[in-house]
Amino acid sequence: YPTCVLCDVAQHCSNHATASGSTDHISCTCTCRNGWSGTDCSVCPSNYQQQNDACSLCALGHAGSGCPVCSIATHCGGPSKGSTVQSSADRTTCECTCKNKWDAASGCSVCPLPYAGTACDACTVGWYGYPNCAECTIATHCSS
């Protein structure tokens, strides 16, 4: 008052909102979409990548819901198991490169057979020759 203006998504919300309105009759409020934030939906947070009009793809090195940063501690079993981590091409998951023989698909949390040891750096019982672990057999390894 004295001049009332209709709140508009394009004019007041950078065209990055699903709705606009006013609760105090003084200023416009925006319901931001696709990761956009700020009072006028003009900010694409650093954990997202802005592409054209979208702010919904995780930034490089971030992945998953809310786009948290990919980290060895969180996604790869910690520094004793994981050596590197990066976001997948579609930025939906974090991909680990594991130390020794830890399984990358498990986030470096599973030591698959035939491997064993607290560092997954040995052969399990009945196997020998880490890192290529071959199975011990009666025919090949036991004399008569």
PDB file of C-alpha atoms in Angstrom:
ATOM      1  CA  TYR A   1       0.000   0.000   0.000  1.00  0.00           C
ATOM      2  CA  PRO A   2      -0.402   2.490  -1.566  1.00  0.00           C
ATOM      3  CA  THR A   3       0.889   0.542  -4.596  1.00  0.00           C
ATOM      4  CA  CYS A   4       0.229  -3.202  -4.420  1.00  0.00           C
ATOM      5  CA  VAL A   5       2.122  -5.536  -6.738  1.00  0.00           C
ATOM      6  CA  LEU A   6       1.204  -9.125  -7.530  1.00  0.00           C
ATOM      7  CA  CYS A   7       4.036 -11.484  -6.587  1.00  0.00           C
ATOM      8  CA  ASP A   8       5.247 -13.215  -9.733  1.00  0.00           C
ATOM      9  CA  VAL A   9       7.570 -16.225 -10.202  1.00  0.00           C
ATOM     10  CA  ALA A  10       9.379 -14.638 -13.158  1.00  0.00           C
ATOM     11  CA  GLN A  11       9.741 -11.146 -11.702  1.00  0.00           C
ATOM     12  CA  HIS A  12      10.348 -11.894  -8.019  1.00  0.00           C
ATOM     13  CA  CYS A  13      11.768 -15.426  -8.002  1.00  0.00           C
ATOM     14  CA  SER A  14      14.244 -15.449 -10.936  1.00  0.00           C
ATOM     15  CA  ASN A  15      11.868 -17.845 -12.700  1.00  0.00           C
ATOM     16  CA  HIS A  16      13.299 -20.644 -10.490  1.00  0.00           C
ATOM     17  CA  ALA A  17      10.271 -21.191  -8.242  1.00  0.00           C
ATOM     18  CA  THR A  18       7.191 -23.365  -8.208  1.00  0.00           C
ATOM     19  CA  ALA A  19       5.154 -20.669  -6.435  1.00  0.00           C
ATOM     20  CA  SER A  20       5.306 -17.113  -5.164  1.00  0.00           C
ATOM     21  CA  GLY A  21       3.175 -15.222  -2.714  1.00  0.00           C
ATOM     22  CA  SER A  22       3.209 -12.931   0.287  1.00  0.00           C
ATOM     23  CA  THR A  23       2.418 -13.628   3.916  1.00  0.00           C
ATOM     24  CA  ASP A  24       3.197 -10.179   5.301  1.00  0.00           C
ATOM     25  CA  HIS A  25       1.805  -8.040   2.441  1.00  0.00           C
ATOM     26  CA  ILE A  26       5.185  -6.237   2.343  1.00  0.00           C
ATOM     27  CA  SER A  27       7.431  -8.571   0.353  1.00  0.00           C
ATOM     28  CA  CYS A  28       7.171 -11.593  -1.927  1.00  0.00           C
ATOM     29  CA  THR A  29       8.167 -15.106  -0.850  1.00  0.00           C
ATOM     30  CA  CYS A  30       9.311 -17.822  -3.244  1.00  0.00           C
ATOM     31  CA  THR A  31       9.114 -21.619  -3.125  1.00  0.00           C
ATOM     32  CA  CYS A  32      12.342 -22.477  -4.955  1.00  0.00           C
ATOM     33  CA  ARG A  33      12.605 -25.545  -7.221  1.00  0.00           C
ATOM     34  CA  ASN A  34      15.362 -27.917  -8.341  1.00  0.00           C
ATOM     35  CA  GLY A  35      17.994 -26.993  -5.761  1.00  0.00           C
ATOM     36  CA  TRP A  36      17.721 -23.213  -6.209  1.00  0.00           C
ATOM     37  CA  SER A  37      17.850 -21.180  -2.983  1.00  0.00           C
ATOM     38  CA  GLY A  38      17.909 -17.616  -1.689  1.00  0.00           C
ATOM     39  CA  THR A  39      15.042 -15.228  -1.101  1.00  0.00           C
ATOM     40  CA  ASP A  40      14.581 -14.789  -4.858  1.00  0.00           C
ATOM     41  CA  CYS A  41      15.722 -18.312  -5.907  1.00  0.00           C
ATOM     42  CA  SER A  42      18.807 -16.930  -7.665  1.00  0.00           C
ATOM     43  CA  VAL A  43      21.465 -18.975  -5.826  1.00  0.00           C
ATOM     44  CA  CYS A  44      22.646 -22.394  -6.983  1.00  0.00           C
ATOM     45  CA  PRO A  45      24.522 -23.801  -3.928  1.00  0.00           C
ATOM     46  CA  SER A  46      28.145 -24.886  -4.412  1.00  0.00           C
ATOM     47  CA  ASN A  47      27.280 -28.579  -4.012  1.00  0.00           C
ATOM     48  CA  TYR A  48      25.103 -28.333  -7.154  1.00  0.00           C
ATOM     49  CA  GLN A  49      26.074 -27.608 -10.743  1.00  0.00           C
ATOM     50  CA  GLN A  50      24.133 -24.984 -12.642  1.00  0.00           C
ATOM     51  CA  GLN A  51      23.265 -26.077 -16.169  1.00  0.00           C
ATOM     52  CA  ASN A  52      21.166 -23.664 -18.181  1.00  0.00           C
ATOM     53  CA  ASP A  53      18.054 -23.099 -16.070  1.00  0.00           C
ATOM     54  CA  ALA A  54      18.587 -26.145 -13.837  1.00  0.00           C
ATOM     55  CA  CYS A  55      20.311 -26.403 -10.488  1.00  0.00           C
ATOM     56  CA  SER A  56      19.587 -30.065  -9.814  1.00  0.00           C
ATOM     57  CA  LEU A  57      22.689 -32.026 -10.859  1.00  0.00           C
ATOM     58  CA  CYS A  58      25.260 -32.568  -8.129  1.00  0.00           C
ATOM     59  CA  ALA A  59      28.561 -30.760  -8.660  1.00  0.00           C
ATOM     60  CA  LEU A  60      31.675 -32.784  -9.475  1.00  0.00           C
ATOM     61  CA  GLY A  61      32.856 -34.578  -6.327  1.00  0.00           C
ATOM     62  CA  HIS A  62      29.337 -34.610  -4.846  1.00  0.00           C
ATOM     63  CA  ALA A  63      26.647 -37.288  -5.216  1.00  0.00           C
ATOM     64  CA  GLY A  64      23.306 -38.549  -3.984  1.00  0.00           C
ATOM     65  CA  SER A  65      20.328 -36.922  -2.302  1.00  0.00           C
ATOM     66  CA  GLY A  66      21.225 -33.403  -1.191  1.00  0.00           C
ATOM     67  CA  CYS A  67      24.561 -33.693  -3.027  1.00  0.00           C
ATOM     68  CA  PRO A  68      26.916 -34.277  -0.071  1.00  0.00           C
ATOM     69  CA  VAL A  69      30.643 -34.281  -0.857  1.00  0.00           C
ATOM     70  CA  CYS A  70      32.110 -37.707  -1.672  1.00  0.00           C
ATOM     71  CA  SER A  71      34.705 -38.596   0.956  1.00  0.00           C
ATOM     72  CA  ILE A  72      36.916 -41.568   1.737  1.00  0.00           C
ATOM     73  CA  ALA A  73      35.828 -41.416   5.395  1.00  0.00           C
ATOM     74  CA  THR A  74      32.108 -41.503   4.615  1.00  0.00           C
ATOM     75  CA  HIS A  75      31.876 -43.551   1.419  1.00  0.00           C
ATOM     76  CA  CYS A  76      34.992 -45.749   1.252  1.00  0.00           C
ATOM     77  CA  GLY A  77      35.487 -47.302   4.686  1.00  0.00           C
ATOM     78  CA  GLY A  78      38.030 -44.721   5.845  1.00  0.00           C
ATOM     79  CA  PRO A  79      41.681 -44.108   4.946  1.00  0.00           C
ATOM     80  CA  SER A  80      42.782 -47.644   5.873  1.00  0.00           C
ATOM     81  CA  LYS A  81      40.518 -49.129   3.161  1.00  0.00           C
ATOM     82  CA  GLY A  82      39.907 -46.473   0.498  1.00  0.00           C
ATOM     83  CA  SER A  83      42.533 -44.634  -1.521  1.00  0.00           C
ATOM     84  CA  THR A  84      40.471 -42.352  -3.803  1.00  0.00           C
ATOM     85  CA  VAL A  85      36.826 -41.367  -4.274  1.00  0.00           C
ATOM     86  CA  GLN A  86      34.933 -39.510  -7.001  1.00  0.00           C
ATOM     87  CA  SER A  87      31.334 -38.981  -8.029  1.00  0.00           C
ATOM     88  CA  SER A  88      29.867 -41.274 -10.683  1.00  0.00           C
ATOM     89  CA  ALA A  89      29.259 -39.875 -14.176  1.00  0.00           C
ATOM     90  CA  ASP A  90      25.559 -39.366 -13.399  1.00  0.00           C
ATOM     91  CA  ARG A  91      26.429 -37.932  -9.938  1.00  0.00           C
ATOM     92  CA  THR A  92      24.090 -40.325  -8.112  1.00  0.00           C
ATOM     93  CA  THR A  93      26.755 -42.274  -6.196  1.00  0.00           C
ATOM     94  CA  CYS A  94      30.319 -41.966  -4.988  1.00  0.00           C
ATOM     95  CA  GLU A  95      32.807 -44.423  -6.499  1.00  0.00           C
ATOM     96  CA  CYS A  96      35.754 -45.692  -4.481  1.00  0.00           C
ATOM     97  CA  THR A  97      39.158 -47.011  -5.429  1.00  0.00           C
ATOM     98  CA  CYS A  98      40.050 -49.382  -2.615  1.00  0.00           C
ATOM     99  CA  LYS A  99      43.382 -50.387  -1.141  1.00  0.00           C
ATOM    100  CA  ASN A 100      44.569 -53.988  -1.337  1.00  0.00           C
ATOM    101  CA  LYS A 101      41.689 -56.264  -2.327  1.00  0.00           C
ATOM    102  CA  TRP A 102      38.731 -54.481  -0.658  1.00  0.00           C
ATOM    103  CA  ASP A 103      35.568 -54.590  -2.815  1.00  0.00           C
ATOM    104  CA  ALA A 104      34.794 -51.198  -4.430  1.00  0.00           C
ATOM    105  CA  ALA A 105      31.100 -52.025  -5.003  1.00  0.00           C
ATOM    106  CA  SER A 106      30.675 -52.331  -1.226  1.00  0.00           C
ATOM    107  CA  GLY A 107      32.360 -48.991  -0.521  1.00  0.00           C
ATOM    108  CA  CYS A 108      35.527 -50.843   0.503  1.00  0.00           C
ATOM    109  CA  SER A 109      33.703 -52.557   3.389  1.00  0.00           C
ATOM    110  CA  VAL A 110      33.819 -56.179   2.164  1.00  0.00           C
ATOM    111  CA  CYS A 111      36.968 -58.285   1.843  1.00  0.00           C
ATOM    112  CA  PRO A 112      35.828 -60.855  -0.758  1.00  0.00           C
ATOM    113  CA  LEU A 113      36.964 -64.460  -0.929  1.00  0.00           C
ATOM    114  CA  PRO A 114      39.652 -65.665  -1.379  1.00  0.00           C
ATOM    115  CA  TYR A 115      41.147 -62.693   0.487  1.00  0.00           C
ATOM    116  CA  ALA A 116      41.356 -62.143   4.240  1.00  0.00           C
ATOM    117  CA  GLY A 117      43.024 -60.157   6.984  1.00  0.00           C
ATOM    118  CA  THR A 118      42.178 -56.927   8.774  1.00  0.00           C
ATOM    119  CA  ALA A 119      43.682 -55.019   5.836  1.00  0.00           C
ATOM    120  CA  CYS A 120      42.383 -57.489   3.196  1.00  0.00           C
ATOM    121  CA  ASP A 121      46.014 -58.154   2.311  1.00  0.00           C
ATOM    122  CA  ALA A 122      46.315 -61.913   2.725  1.00  0.00           C
ATOM    123  CA  CYS A 123      44.807 -65.120   1.380  1.00  0.00           C
ATOM    124  CA  THR A 124      42.090 -66.847   3.369  1.00  0.00           C
ATOM    125  CA  VAL A 125      42.627 -70.328   4.847  1.00  0.00           C
ATOM    126  CA  GLY A 126      43.031 -72.907   2.095  1.00  0.00           C
ATOM    127  CA  TRP A 127      44.498 -70.403  -0.344  1.00  0.00           C
ATOM    128  CA  TYR A 128      48.074 -69.136  -0.894  1.00  0.00           C
ATOM    129  CA  GLY A 129      50.186 -66.635  -2.875  1.00  0.00           C
ATOM    130  CA  TYR A 130      48.714 -63.191  -2.169  1.00  0.00           C
ATOM    131  CA  PRO A 131      47.863 -61.092  -4.162  1.00  0.00           C
ATOM    132  CA  ASN A 132      46.905 -63.739  -6.739  1.00  0.00           C
ATOM    133  CA  CYS A 133      45.631 -66.280  -4.140  1.00  0.00           C
ATOM    134  CA  ALA A 134      45.405 -69.773  -5.603  1.00  0.00           C
ATOM    135  CA  GLU A 135      43.459 -72.570  -3.951  1.00  0.00           C
ATOM    136  CA  CYS A 136      45.439 -75.330  -2.259  1.00  0.00           C
ATOM    137  CA  THR A 137      44.451 -78.739  -3.597  1.00  0.00           C
ATOM    138  CA  ILE A 138      45.341 -82.247  -2.452  1.00  0.00           C
ATOM    139  CA  ALA A 139      46.356 -83.307  -5.960  1.00  0.00           C
ATOM    140  CA  THR A 140      48.707 -80.388  -6.518  1.00  0.00           C
ATOM    141  CA  HIS A 141      50.021 -79.516  -3.047  1.00  0.00           C
ATOM    142  CA  CYS A 142      50.116 -82.688  -0.992  1.00  0.00           C
ATOM    143  CA  SER A 143      52.611 -85.512  -1.507  1.00  0.00           C
ATOM    144  CA  SER A 144      51.417 -89.083  -1.204  1.00  0.00           C
TER     145      SER A 144
END
